[in-house]
Coordinates of C-alpha atoms and ligand atoms in Angstrom, one line a residue:
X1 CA -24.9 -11.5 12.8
X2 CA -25.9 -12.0 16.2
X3 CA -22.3 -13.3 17.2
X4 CA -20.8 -10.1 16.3
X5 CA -22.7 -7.6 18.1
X6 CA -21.5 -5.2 20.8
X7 CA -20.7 -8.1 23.0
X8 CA -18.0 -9.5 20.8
X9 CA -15.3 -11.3 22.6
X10 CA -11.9 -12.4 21.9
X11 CA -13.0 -16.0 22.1
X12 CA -16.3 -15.2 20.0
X13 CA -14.2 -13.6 17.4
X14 CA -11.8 -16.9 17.5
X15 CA -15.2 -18.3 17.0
X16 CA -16.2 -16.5 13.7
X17 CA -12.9 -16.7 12.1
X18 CA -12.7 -21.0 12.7
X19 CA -16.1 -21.2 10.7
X20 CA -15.4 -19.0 8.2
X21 CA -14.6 -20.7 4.3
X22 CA -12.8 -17.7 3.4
X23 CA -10.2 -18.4 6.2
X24 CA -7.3 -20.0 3.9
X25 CA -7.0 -17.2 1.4
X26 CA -5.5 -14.7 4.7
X27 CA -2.1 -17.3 4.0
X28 CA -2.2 -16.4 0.3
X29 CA -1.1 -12.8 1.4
X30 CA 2.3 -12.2 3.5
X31 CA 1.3 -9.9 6.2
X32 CA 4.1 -8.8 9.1
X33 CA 3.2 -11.0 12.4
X34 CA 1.3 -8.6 14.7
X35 CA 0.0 -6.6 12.5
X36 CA -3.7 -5.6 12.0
X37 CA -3.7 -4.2 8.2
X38 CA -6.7 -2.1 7.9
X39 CA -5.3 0.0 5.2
X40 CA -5.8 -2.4 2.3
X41 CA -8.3 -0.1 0.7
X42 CA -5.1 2.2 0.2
X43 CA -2.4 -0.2 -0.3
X44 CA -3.2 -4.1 -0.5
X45 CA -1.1 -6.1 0.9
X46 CA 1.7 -8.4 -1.0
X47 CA 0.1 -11.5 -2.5
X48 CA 2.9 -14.8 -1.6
X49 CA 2.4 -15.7 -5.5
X50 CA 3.8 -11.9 -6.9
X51 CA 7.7 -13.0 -5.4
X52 CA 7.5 -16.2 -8.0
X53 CA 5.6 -14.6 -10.3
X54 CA 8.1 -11.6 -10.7
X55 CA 10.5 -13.2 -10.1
X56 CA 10.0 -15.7 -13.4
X57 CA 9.1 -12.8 -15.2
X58 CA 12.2 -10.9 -14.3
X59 CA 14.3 -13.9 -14.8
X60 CA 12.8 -16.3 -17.5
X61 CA 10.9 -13.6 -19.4
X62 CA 12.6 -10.6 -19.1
X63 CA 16.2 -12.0 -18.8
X64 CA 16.0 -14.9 -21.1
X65 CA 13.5 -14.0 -23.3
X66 CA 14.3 -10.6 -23.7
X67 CA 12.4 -8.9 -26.7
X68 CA 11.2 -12.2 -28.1
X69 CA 8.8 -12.2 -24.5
X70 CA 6.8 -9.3 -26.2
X71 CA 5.2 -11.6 -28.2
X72 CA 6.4 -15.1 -27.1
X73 CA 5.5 -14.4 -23.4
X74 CA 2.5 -12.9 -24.1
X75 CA 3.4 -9.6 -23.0
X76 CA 1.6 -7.4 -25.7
X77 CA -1.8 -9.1 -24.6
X78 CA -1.5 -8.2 -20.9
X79 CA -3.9 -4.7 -21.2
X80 CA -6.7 -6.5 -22.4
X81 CA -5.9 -10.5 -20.8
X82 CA -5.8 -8.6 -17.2
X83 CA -8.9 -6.3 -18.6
X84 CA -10.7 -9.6 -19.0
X85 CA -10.1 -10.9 -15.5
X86 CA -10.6 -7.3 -13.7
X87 CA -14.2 -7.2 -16.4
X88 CA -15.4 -10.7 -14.3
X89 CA -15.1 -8.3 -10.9
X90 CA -17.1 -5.5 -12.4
X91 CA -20.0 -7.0 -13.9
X92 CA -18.4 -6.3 -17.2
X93 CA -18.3 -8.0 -20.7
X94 CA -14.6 -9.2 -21.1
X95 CA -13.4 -7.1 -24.4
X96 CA -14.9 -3.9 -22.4
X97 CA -11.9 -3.5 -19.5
X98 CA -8.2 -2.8 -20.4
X99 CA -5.7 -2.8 -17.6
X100 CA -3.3 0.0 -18.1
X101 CA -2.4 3.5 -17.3
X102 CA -3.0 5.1 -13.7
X103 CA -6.6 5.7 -12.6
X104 CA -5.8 9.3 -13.1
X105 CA -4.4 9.2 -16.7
X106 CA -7.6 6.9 -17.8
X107 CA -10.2 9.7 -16.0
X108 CA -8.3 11.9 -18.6
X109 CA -8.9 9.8 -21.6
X110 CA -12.2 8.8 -21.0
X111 CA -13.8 12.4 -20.1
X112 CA -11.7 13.9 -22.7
X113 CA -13.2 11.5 -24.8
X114 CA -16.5 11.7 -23.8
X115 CA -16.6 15.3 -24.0
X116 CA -15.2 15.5 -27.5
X117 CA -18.3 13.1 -28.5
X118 CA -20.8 15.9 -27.5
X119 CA -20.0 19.1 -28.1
X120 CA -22.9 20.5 -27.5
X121 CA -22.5 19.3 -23.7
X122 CA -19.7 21.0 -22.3
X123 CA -20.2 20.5 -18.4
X124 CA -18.6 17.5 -16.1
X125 CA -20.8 16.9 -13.6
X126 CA -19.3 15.6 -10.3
X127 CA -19.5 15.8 -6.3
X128 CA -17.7 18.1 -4.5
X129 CA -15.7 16.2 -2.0
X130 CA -14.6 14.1 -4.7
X131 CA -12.0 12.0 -4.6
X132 CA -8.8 15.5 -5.6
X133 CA -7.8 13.2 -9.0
X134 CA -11.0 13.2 -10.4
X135 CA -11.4 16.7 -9.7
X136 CA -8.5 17.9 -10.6
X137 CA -8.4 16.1 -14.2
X138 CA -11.7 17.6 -14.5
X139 CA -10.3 20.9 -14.2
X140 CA -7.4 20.5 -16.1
X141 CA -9.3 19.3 -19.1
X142 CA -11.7 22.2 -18.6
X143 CA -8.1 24.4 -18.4
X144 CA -7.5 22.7 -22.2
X145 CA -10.7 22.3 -24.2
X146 CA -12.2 25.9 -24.8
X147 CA -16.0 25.6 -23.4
X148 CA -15.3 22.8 -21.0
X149 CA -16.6 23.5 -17.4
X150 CA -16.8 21.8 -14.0
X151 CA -19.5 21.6 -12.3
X152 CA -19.6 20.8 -8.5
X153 CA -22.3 20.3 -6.7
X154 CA -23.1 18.4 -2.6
X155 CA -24.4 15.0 -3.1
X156 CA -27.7 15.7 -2.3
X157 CA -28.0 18.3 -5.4
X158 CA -26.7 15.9 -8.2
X159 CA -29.9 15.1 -9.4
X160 CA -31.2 18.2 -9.8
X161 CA -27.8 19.4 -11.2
X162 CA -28.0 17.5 -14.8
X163 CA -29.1 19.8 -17.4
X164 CA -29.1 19.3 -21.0
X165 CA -25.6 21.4 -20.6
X166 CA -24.3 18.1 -19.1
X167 CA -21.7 15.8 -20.7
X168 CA -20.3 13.7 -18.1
X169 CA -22.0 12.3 -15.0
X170 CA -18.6 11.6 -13.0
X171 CA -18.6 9.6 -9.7
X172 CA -16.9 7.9 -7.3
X173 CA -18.8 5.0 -6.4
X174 CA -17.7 4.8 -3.2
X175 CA -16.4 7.6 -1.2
X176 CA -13.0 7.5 0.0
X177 CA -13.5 9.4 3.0
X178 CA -17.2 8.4 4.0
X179 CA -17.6 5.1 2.8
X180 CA -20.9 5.8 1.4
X181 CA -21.8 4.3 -1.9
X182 CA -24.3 5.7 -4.6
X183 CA -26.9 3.7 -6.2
X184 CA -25.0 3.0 -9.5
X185 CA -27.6 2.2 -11.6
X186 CA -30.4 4.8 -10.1
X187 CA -27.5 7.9 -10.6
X188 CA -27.0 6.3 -14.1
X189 CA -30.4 6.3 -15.1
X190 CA -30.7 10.4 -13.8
X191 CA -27.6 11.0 -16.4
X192 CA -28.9 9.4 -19.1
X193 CA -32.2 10.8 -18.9
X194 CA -31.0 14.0 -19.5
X195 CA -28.5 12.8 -22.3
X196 CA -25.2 12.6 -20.1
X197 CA -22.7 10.0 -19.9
X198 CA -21.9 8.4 -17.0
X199 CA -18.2 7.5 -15.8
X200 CA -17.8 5.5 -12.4
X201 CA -14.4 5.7 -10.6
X202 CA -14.6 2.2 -8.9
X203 CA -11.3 2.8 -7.0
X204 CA -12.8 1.9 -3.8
X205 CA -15.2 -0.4 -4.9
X206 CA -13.6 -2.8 -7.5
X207 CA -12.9 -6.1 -5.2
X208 CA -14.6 -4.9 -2.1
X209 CA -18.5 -5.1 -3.3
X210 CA -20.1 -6.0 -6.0
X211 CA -20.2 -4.0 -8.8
X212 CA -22.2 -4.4 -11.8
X213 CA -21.5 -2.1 -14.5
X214 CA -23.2 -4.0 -17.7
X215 CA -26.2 -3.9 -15.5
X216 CA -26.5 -0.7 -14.1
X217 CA -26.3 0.8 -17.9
X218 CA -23.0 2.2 -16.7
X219 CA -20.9 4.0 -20.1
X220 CA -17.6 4.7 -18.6
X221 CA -15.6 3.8 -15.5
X222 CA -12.4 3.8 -14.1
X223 CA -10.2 1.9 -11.2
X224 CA -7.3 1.4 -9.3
X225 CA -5.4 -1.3 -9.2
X226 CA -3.7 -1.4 -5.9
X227 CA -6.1 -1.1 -3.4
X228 CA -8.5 -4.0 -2.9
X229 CA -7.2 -6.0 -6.2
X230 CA -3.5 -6.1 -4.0
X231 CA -1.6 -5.3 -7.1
X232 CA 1.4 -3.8 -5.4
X233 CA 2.7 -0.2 -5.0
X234 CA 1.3 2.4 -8.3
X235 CA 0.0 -0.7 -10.1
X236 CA -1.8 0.0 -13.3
X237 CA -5.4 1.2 -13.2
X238 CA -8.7 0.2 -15.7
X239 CA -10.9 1.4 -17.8
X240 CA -14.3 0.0 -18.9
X241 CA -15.7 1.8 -21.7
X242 CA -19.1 0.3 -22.4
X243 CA -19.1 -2.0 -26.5
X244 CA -21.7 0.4 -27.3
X245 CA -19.7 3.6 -26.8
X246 CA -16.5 2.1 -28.1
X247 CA -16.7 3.1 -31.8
X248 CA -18.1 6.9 -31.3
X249 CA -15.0 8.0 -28.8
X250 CA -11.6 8.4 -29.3
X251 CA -8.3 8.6 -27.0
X252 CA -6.9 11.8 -26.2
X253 CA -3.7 10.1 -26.0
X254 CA -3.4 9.0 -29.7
X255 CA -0.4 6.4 -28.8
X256 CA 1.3 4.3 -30.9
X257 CA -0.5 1.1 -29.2
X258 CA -4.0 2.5 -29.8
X259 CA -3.2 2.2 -33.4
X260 CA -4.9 -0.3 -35.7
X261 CA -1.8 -1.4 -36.8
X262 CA 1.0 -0.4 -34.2
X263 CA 3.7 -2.2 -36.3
X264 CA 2.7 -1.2 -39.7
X265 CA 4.8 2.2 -38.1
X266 CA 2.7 5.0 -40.3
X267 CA 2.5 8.3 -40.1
X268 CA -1.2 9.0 -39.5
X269 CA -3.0 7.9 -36.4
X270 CA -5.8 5.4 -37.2
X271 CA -8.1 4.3 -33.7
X272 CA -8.3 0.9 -33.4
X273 CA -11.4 -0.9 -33.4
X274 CA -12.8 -1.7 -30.0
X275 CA -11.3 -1.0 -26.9
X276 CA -7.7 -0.8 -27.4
X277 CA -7.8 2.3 -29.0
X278 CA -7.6 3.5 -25.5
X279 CA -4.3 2.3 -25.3
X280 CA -1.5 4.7 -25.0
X281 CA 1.9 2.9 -24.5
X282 CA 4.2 0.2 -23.8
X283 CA 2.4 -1.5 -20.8
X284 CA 4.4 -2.0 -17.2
X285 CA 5.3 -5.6 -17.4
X286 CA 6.5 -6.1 -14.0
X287 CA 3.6 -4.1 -12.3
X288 CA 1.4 -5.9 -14.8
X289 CA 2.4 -9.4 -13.3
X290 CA 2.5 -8.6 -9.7
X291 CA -1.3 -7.1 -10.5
X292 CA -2.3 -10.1 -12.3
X293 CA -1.4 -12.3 -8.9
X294 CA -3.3 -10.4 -6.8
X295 CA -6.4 -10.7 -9.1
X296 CA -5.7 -14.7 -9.2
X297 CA -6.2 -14.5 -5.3
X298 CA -9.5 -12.3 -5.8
X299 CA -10.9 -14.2 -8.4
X300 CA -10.5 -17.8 -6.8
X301 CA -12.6 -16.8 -3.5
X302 CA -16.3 -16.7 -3.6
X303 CA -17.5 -13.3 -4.1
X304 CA -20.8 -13.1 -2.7
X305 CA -19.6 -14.6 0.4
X306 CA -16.7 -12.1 0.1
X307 CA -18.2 -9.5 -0.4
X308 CA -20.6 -10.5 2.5
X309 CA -18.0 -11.0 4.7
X310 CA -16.8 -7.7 4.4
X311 CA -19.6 -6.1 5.4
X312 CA -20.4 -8.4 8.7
X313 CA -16.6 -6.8 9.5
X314 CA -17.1 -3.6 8.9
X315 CA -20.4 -4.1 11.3
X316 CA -18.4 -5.6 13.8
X317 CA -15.8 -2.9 13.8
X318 CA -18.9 -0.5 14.4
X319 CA -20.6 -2.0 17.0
X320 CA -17.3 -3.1 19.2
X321 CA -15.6 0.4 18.4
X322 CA -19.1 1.9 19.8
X323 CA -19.5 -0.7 22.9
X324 CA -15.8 0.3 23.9
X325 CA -15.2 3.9 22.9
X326 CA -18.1 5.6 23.8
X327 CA -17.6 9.0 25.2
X328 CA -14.2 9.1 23.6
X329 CA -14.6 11.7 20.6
X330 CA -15.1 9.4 18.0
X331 CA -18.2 9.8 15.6
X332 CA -19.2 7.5 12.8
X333 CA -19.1 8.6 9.7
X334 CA -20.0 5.9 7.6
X335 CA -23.0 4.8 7.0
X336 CA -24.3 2.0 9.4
X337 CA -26.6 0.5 7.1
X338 CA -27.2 1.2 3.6
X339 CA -25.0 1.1 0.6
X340 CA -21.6 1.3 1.6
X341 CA -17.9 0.1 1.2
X342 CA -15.7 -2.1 2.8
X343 CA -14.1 0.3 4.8
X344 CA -15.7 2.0 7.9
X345 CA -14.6 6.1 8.9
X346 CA -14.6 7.6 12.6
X347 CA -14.3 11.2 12.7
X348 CA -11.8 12.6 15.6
X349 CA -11.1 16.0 16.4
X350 CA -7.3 14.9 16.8
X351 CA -7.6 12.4 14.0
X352 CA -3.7 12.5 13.0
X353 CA -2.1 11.6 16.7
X354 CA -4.8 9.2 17.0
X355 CA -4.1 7.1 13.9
X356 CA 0.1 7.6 14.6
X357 CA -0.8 6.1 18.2
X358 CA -2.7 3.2 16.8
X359 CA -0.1 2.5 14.6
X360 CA 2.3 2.2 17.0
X361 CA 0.0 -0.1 18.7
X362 CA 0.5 -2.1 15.0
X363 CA -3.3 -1.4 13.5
X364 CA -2.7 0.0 10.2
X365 CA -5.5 1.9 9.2
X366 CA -5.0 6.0 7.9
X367 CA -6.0 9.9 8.2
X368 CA -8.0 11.5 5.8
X369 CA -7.4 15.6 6.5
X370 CA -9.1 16.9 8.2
X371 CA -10.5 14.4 10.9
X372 CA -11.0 11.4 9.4
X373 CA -9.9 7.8 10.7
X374 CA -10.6 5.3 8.2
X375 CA -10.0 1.7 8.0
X376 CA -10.7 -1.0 5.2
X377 CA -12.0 -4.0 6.0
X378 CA -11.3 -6.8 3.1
X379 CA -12.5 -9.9 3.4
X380 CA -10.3 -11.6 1.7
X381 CA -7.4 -11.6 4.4
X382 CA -9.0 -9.9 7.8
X383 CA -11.3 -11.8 10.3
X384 CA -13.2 -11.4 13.2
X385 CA -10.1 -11.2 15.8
X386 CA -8.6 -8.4 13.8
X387 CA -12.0 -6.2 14.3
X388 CA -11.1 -7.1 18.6
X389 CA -8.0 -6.0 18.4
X390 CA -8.5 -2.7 16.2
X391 CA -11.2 -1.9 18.7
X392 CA -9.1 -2.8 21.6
X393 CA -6.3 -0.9 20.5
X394 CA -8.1 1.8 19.8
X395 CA -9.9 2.0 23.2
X396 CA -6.7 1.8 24.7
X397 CA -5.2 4.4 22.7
X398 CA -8.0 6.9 23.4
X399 CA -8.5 6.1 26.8
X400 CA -5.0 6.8 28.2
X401 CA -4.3 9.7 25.9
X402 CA -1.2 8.2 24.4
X403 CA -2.0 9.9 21.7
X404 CA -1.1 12.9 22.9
X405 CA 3.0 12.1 22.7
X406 CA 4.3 14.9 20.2
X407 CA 5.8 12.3 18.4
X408 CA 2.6 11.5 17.1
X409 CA 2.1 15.1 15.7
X410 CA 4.7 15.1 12.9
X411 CA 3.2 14.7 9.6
X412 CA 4.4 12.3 7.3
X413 CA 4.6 13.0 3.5
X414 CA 1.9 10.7 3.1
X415 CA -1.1 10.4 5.9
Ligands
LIG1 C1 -7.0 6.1 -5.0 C2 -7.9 6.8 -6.0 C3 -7.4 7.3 -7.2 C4 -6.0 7.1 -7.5 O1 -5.6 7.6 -8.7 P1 -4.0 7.4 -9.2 O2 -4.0 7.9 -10.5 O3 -3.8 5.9 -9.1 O4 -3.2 8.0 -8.2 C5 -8.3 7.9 -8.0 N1 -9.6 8.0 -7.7 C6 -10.1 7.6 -6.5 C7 -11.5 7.8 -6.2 C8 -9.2 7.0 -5.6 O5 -9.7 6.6 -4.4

C-alpha cells in the first residue's frame, strides 16, 4: 500500500480509484453529487435497484396481487430466502439465518432463549461500553426472568470473567465507537470452555469484513440490516442461531409464524422445527425488498477484494488525516493495525462542532458522545479520492477553527 501512504495526492488517489475492479459498483448506489458519505456504517446509502424493486413490489405485488402475493409473490418465504443470502456474508449455513425483526428485538429472543436453555446459568456476560441495545435488552431480560443478571466487565477482563455462573457470552464484534474487532473464534472458544453460549452482534461487521460464524464455532448472533448491507432506513435485522442449537431453544416471542403450522390456526403454540421458530410476525415486505437490493449489490462484488479494500481506505484515511492534522487535537482511536472494522474513530475534545463543520463541508461521517469522530469506510462505493477530500476537509475545518460557529453547537435529535 505504498501508494497510499502519508504522501497521498489528489492525482495518486485518481490513481488508485482508475485501477481499482471494484470501481463500477459506486454507480449501483445513488449518492448526492459532492458528497463524501462516510456514514454508511450507520445508514447505507440507497441502492439505484430498491426504486424498481419497490416500486414493482408496491405496484405489481402489493397493488395487483394483493393477498394472493403472500404466497404467489413469494412473500411468506422472504425471512428465511433473505436469511439464505445474508448466511453467504457470514460464513453461515443457509437454513441457519432468518431476516426479520430489528437487531434489538432478535438480541431479546435469542438471550431469552438461550438463558431459558440453562437454568442453572443465570449470568449474560458482555463488555461494558457495549453497543446501549445490547445492554439494555440484557437488562431488561434480567428485569423479567427471576435470577437473570448482567454482568459487565472492560474488555480486557472478559476472559477471566466467565464462570460456570455464565450463560451467555454476548458481544459486539466490532465496536461501534472504536472500531476494534474481537477474535471471534478465540472469545468463542473462552465461552464454551466454561459451558457458555456465545451470541455475536455483527451490526458493524456483517458486509464490511469477513465474518465466519460456522467456523469460529459461533452459537448465536445477531445483525443489522441497514448499515453496511444498504437496506434502507430501520430495515429488518438477522439472526443466526447455529443447526445444532436450533432444536433445544425456543422464542420468547411465541408468534403465530413460529408455529409449525401457522394456518392450521390452533390454540396451543407448537415451535417449529428449525429456525423459523424464531419467527414472530408478519414480515415488512417493503423493507424486506429494499433489503434484499442492497444485499444483491453486496453479494455480486468480490468479497475478499472488498473486504480488502476497505481496509487499504480506512489506512489511507489514517495516514493522510495524520500527515495533515497533526497538532490539531485529533487522536486515533482505532486501532492501526490489528483486527478491526471498516470504519476508522478520531477522538476530539470538541468532537460535535467538528463533525457539524465537516458536514457542512459535505463529508458525512458522525459523533459518538462523548468525543468521538467516526467514519465508515465501505468498499463497495468509496475510493481513494474520497479518503483526500475527507482529510482535506477536515484539515481545513480544524485549521481555521470554523468549527467554532455556534451554529455548529446545537444538537440534533440524532448525532
Ligand atoms: C446499530 C446497532 C444496533 C441497532 O439495533 P436496532 O434494534 O436496529 O436499533 C444494535 N447493536 C449494535 C452493536 C449496533 O451497532
Amino acid at each position: 500500500m505504498g501508494g497510499t501512504r502519508a504522501t497521498l495526492t489528489r492525482e495518486a488517489a485518481r490513481a488508485l480509484d482508475a485501477a481499482d475492479p471494484l470501481r463500477p459498483f459506486r454507480d449501483r448506489f445513488r449518492l448526492p453529487p459532492g458528497v463524501v458519505y462516510l456514514d454508511g456504517n450507520s445508514l447505507g446509502p440507497l441502492p439505484a435497484i430498491a426504486v424498481d424493486r419497490l416500486l414493482g413490489v408496491m405496484e405489481a405485488e402489493w397493488g395487483d396481487g394483493l393477498i394472493r402475493s403472500w404466497s404467489a409473490a413469494g412473500w411468506i418465504d422472504q425471512p428465511t430466502r433473505l436469511g439464505a443470502k445474508v448466511a453467504r456474508l457470514v460464513g453461515a449455513d443457509d437454513e441457519e439465518v432468518l431476516v426479520a425483526d430489528s437487531t434489538s428485538v432478535n438480541l431479546f429472543k435469542l438471550l431469552a432463549a438461550a438463558l431459558k436453555a440453562a437454568p442453572d446459568r443465570p449470568v449474560i456476560l458482555t463488555e461494558a461500553g457495549n453497543f446501549p441495545t445490547d445492554i439494555y435488552m440484557a437488562q431488561g431480560l434480567a428485569e423479567l426472568m427471576p435470577g437473570v443478571e448482567v454482568r459487565t466487565v472492560g474488555r480486557d477482563s472478559l476472559a477471566s470473567a466467565l464462570d460456570e455462573r455464565v450463560g451467555v457470552l454476548l458481544l459486539t464484534h466490532v465496536h461501534y465507537r472504536t472500531g476494534e474487532a474481537f477474535d471471534m473464534a478465540a472469545m468463542t472458544r473462552a465461552a464454551h470452555d466454561h459451558g457458555a453460549l456465545a451470541l455475536w452482534d455483527l451490526s458493524h461487521s456483517a458486509g464490511a469484513v469477513p465474518v465466519e460464524l460456522g467456523a469460529a464455532g459461533a452459537d448465536l448472533a445477531v445483525g443489522c440490516g441497514y448499515k453496511f448491507l444498504n437496506g434502507g432506513p430501520g430495515a429488518p435485522g438477522f439472526l443466526y442461531v447455529a443447526r445444532r442449537l436450533q432444536a433445544r431453544l425456543r422464542s420468547p416471542l411465541a408468534g403465530w409464524l413460529g408455529h409449525a403450522a401457522p394456518f392450521d390456526f390452533a390454540d396451543t403454540y407448537q415451535p417449529a422445527d428449525g429456525l423459523k421458530r424464531f419467527l414472530c410476525g408478519t414480515p415488512p415486505i417493503l423493507g424486506m425488498a429494499a433489503l434484499e437490493a442492497g444485499l444483491d449489490i453486496m453479494l455480486d462484488a468480490d468479497r475478499d477484494a472488498l473486504f480488502a479494500k476497505s481496509q487499504a481506505l480506512c489506512d489511507a484515511f489514517i495516514s493522510a488525516v495524520e500527515a495533515r492534522c497533526g497538532g490539531l487535537g485529533l487522536e486515533l482511536v482505532t486501532p492501526r493495525t490489528g483486527p478491526r472494522g471498516a470504519q476508522v474513530s478520531f477522538r476530539h475534545a470538541d468532537g460535535y462542532p467538528v463533525m457539524q463543520a465537516l458536514i457542512a463541508e459535505g463529508v458525512i461521517g458522525d459523533f459518538r458522545a462523548p468525543d468521538v469522530l467516526r467514519f465508515g469506510f465501505p468498499g463497495l462505493y468509496l475510493g481513494f479520492e474520497d479518503v483526500w477530500r475527507a482529510a482535506s476537509a477536515l484539515q481545513q475545518v480544524l485549521a481555521s477553527g470554523g468549527w467554532r460557529d455556534p451554529a455548529y453547537s446545537t444538537r440534533a435529535a440524532v448525532t
